[in-house]
XYZ file of N, CA and C in Angstrom:
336
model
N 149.872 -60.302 115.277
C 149.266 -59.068 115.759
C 148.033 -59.418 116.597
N 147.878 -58.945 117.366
C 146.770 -58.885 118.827
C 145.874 -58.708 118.186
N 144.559 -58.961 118.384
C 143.092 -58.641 117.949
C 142.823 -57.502 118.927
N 142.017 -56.623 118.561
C 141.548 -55.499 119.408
C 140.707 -56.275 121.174
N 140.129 -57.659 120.811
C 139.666 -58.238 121.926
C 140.454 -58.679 122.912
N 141.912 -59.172 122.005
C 142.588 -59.610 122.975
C 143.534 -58.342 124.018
N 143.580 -57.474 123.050
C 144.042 -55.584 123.909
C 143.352 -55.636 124.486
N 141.832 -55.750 124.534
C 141.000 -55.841 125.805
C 141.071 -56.065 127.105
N 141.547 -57.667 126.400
C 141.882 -58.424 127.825
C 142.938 -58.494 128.495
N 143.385 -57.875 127.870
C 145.017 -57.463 128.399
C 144.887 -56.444 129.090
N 144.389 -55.119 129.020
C 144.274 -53.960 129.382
C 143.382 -54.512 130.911
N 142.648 -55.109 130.528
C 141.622 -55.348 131.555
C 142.079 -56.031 132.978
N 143.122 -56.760 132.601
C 143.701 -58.123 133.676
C 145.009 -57.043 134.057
N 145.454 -56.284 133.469
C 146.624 -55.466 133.726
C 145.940 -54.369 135.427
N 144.771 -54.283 135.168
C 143.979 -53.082 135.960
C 143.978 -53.599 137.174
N 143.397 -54.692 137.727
C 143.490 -55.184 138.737
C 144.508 -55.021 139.717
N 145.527 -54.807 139.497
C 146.841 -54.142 140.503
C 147.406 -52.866 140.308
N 146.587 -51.852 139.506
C 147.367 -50.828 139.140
C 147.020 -49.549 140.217
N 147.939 -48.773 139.757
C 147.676 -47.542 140.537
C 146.395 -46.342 140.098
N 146.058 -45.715 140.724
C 145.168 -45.030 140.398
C 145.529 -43.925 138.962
N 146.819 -43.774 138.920
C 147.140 -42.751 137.939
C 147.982 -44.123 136.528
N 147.935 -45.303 136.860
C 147.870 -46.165 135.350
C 146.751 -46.661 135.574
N 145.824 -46.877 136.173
C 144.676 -47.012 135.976
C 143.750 -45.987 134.700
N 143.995 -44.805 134.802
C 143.143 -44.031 134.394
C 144.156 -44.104 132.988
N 145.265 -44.422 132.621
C 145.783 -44.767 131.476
C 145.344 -45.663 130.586
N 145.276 -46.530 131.951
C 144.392 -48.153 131.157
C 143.618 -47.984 130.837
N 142.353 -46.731 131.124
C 141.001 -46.919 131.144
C 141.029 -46.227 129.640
N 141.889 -45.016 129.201
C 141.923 -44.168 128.111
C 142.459 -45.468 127.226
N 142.955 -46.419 127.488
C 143.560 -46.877 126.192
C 142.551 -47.681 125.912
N 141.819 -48.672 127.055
C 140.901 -49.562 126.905
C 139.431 -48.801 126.200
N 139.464 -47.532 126.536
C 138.462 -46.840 125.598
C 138.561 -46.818 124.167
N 139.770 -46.317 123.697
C 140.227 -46.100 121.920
C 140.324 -47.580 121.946
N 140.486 -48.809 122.264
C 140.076 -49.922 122.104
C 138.515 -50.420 121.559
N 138.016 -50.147 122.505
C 136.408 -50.189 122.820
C 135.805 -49.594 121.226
N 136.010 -48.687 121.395
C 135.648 -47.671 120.298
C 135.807 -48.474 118.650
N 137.363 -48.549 119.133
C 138.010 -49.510 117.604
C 137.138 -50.023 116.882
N 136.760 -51.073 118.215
C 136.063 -52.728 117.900
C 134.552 -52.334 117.757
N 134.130 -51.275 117.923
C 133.054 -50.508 117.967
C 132.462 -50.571 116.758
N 133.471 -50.194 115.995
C 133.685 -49.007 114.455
C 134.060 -50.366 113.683
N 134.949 -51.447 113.886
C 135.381 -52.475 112.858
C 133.769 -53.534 113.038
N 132.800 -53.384 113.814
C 131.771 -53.995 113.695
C 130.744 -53.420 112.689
N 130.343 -52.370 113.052
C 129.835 -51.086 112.323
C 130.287 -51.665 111.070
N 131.258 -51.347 110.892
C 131.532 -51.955 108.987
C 131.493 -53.189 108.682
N 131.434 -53.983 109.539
C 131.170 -55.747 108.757
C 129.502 -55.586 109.026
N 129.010 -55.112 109.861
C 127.371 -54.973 109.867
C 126.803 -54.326 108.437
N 127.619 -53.345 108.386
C 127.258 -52.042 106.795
C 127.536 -53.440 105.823
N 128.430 -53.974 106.063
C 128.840 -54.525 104.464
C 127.985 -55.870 104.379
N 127.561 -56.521 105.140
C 126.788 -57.715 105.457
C 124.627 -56.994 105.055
N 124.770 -55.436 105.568
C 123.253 -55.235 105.872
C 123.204 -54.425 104.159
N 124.554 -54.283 103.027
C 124.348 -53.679 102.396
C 122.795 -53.645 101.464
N 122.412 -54.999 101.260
C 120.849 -55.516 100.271
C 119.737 -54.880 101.431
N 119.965 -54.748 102.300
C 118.895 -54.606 103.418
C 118.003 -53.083 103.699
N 116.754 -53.160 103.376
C 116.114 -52.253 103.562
C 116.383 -51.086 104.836
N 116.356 -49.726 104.817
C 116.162 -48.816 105.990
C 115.256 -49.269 107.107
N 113.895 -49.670 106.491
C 113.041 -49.630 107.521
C 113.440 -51.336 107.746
N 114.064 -51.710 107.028
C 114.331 -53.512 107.453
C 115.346 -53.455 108.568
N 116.157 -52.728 108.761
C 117.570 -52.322 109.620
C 116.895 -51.551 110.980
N 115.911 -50.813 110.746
C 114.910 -50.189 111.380
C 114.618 -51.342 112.349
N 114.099 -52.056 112.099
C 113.384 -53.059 112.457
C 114.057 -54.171 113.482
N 115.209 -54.138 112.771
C 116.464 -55.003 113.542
C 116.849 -54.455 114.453
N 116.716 -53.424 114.493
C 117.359 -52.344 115.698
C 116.301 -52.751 116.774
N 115.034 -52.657 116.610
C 113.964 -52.894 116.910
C 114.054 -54.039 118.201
N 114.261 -54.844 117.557
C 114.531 -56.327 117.546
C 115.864 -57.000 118.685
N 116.688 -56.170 118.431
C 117.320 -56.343 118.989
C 117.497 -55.292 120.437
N 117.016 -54.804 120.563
C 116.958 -54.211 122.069
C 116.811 -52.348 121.955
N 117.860 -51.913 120.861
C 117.932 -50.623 120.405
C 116.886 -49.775 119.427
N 115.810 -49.808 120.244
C 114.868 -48.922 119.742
C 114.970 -48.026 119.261
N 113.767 -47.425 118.028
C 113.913 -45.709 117.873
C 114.888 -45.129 117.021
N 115.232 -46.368 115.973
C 116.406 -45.106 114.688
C 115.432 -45.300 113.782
N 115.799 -43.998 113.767
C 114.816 -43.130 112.697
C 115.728 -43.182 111.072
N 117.003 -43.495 110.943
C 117.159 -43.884 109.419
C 118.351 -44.664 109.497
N 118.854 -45.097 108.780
C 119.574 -45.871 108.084
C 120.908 -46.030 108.923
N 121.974 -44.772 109.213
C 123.200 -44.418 109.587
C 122.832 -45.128 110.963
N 121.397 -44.656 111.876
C 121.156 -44.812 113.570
C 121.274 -46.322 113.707
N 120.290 -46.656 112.549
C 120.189 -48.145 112.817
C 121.248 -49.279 112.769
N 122.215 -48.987 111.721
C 123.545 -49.340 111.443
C 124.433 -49.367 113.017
N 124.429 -48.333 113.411
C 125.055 -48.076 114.681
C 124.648 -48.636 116.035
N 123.213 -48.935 116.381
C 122.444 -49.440 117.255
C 122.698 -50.882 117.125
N 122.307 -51.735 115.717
C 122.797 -53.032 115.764
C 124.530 -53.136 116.030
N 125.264 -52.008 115.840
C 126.814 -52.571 116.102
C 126.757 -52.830 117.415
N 126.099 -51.474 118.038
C 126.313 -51.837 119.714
C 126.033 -52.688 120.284
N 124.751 -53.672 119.552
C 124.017 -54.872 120.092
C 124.623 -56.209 119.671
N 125.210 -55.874 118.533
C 126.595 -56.867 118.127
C 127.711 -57.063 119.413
N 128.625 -55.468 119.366
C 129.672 -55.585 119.941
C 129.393 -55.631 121.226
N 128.550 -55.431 122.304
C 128.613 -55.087 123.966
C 128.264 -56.804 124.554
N 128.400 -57.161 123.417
C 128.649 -59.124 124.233
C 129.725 -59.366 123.667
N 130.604 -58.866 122.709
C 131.780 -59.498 122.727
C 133.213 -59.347 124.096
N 133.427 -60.716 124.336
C 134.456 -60.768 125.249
C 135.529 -59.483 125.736
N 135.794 -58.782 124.289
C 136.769 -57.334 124.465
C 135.762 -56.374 125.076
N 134.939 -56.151 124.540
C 133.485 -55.175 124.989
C 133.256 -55.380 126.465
N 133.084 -56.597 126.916
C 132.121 -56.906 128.443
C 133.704 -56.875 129.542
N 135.211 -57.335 128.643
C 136.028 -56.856 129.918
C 136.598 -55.154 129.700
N 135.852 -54.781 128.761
C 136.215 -52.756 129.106
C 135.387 -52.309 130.043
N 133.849 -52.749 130.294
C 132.896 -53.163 131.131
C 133.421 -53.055 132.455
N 133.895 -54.143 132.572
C 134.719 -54.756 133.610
C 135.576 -53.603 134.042
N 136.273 -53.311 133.236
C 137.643 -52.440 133.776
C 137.044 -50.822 134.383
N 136.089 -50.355 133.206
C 135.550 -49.150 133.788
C 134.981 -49.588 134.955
N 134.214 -50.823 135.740
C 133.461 -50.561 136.631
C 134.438 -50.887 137.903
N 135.579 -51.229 137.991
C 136.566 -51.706 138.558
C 137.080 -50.476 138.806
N 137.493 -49.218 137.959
C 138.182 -47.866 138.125
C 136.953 -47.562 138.464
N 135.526 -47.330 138.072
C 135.003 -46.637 139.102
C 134.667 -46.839 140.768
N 134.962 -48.043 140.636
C 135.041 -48.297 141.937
C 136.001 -47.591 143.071
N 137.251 -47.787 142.329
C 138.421 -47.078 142.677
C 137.989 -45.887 142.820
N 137.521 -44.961 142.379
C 137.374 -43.653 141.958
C 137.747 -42.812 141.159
N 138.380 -44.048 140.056
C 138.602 -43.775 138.753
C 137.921 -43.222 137.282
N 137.626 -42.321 136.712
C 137.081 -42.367 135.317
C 137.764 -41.530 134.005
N 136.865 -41.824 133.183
C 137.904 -40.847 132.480
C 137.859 -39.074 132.215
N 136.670 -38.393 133.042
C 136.662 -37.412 132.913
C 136.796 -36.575 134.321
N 137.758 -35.563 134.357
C 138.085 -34.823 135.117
C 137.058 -34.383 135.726
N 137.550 -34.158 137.364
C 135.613 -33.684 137.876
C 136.634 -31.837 137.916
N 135.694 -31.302 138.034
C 135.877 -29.822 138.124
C 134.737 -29.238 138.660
N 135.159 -28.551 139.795
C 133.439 -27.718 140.438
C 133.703 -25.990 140.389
C-alpha cells in the first residue's frame, strides 16, 4: 500500500501534462491527500506531546514559526503544520497547486 507521500508524488508528477479539467481533479485529490497526512501527523504529534505541558506546546508552537495558540488543541495543530509542510508529500502538493495556478487552475469556482 502507497504511503499518503508517495500519492503525493504521484498526483504531483501526473500534473505536469494534464489537462485543465484533470488537473483540477488532481488538485481535489492531492488536497484530501494533503489534508490526510495533515491529520496522521496531528496524531503522532498528540501521542508523542501527550506528558507535555499546554503552555510547553504553547511554546513549541512558538518556536517553531507558528505563533499565537492560545491552548492546547491550536498548538497541537500549528506544530503539525510545522511538522508536515517540509515533508516531501506536503512541498510536492505545493508544487502541484502552484503549477495549476499557474495554469489557471484552483480548486474553487470563481463566480461574480
Amino acid at each position: 500500500m502507497a504511503t499518503i507521500t508517495e500519492l503525493l508524488l504521484q498526483v504531483a508528477a501526473e500534473s505536469a501534462t494534464s489537462t485543465d479539467a484533470r488537473l483540477r481533479r488532481l488538485l481535489y485529490e492531492g488536497n484530501a491527500l494533503y489534508h490526510q497526512g495533515l491529520g496522521e501527523t496531528r496524531s503522532k504529534i498528540a501521542d508523542r506531546s501527550r506528558e507535555l505541558s499546554t503552555s510547553q506546546l504553547c511554546l513549541d508552537s512558538d518556536e517553531a514559526g507558528f505563533p499565537g495558540a492560545e491552548n492546547r488543541e491550536e498548538a497541537l495543530s500549528r506544530l503539525a503544520l510545522a511538522s508536515w509542510q517540509h515533508t516531501p508529500g506536503a512541498m510536492a502538493f505545493a508544487e502541484l497547486a502552484a503549477h495549476a495556478a499557474r495554469q489557471g487552475v484552483c480548486l474553487l469556482a470563481e463566480s461574480y
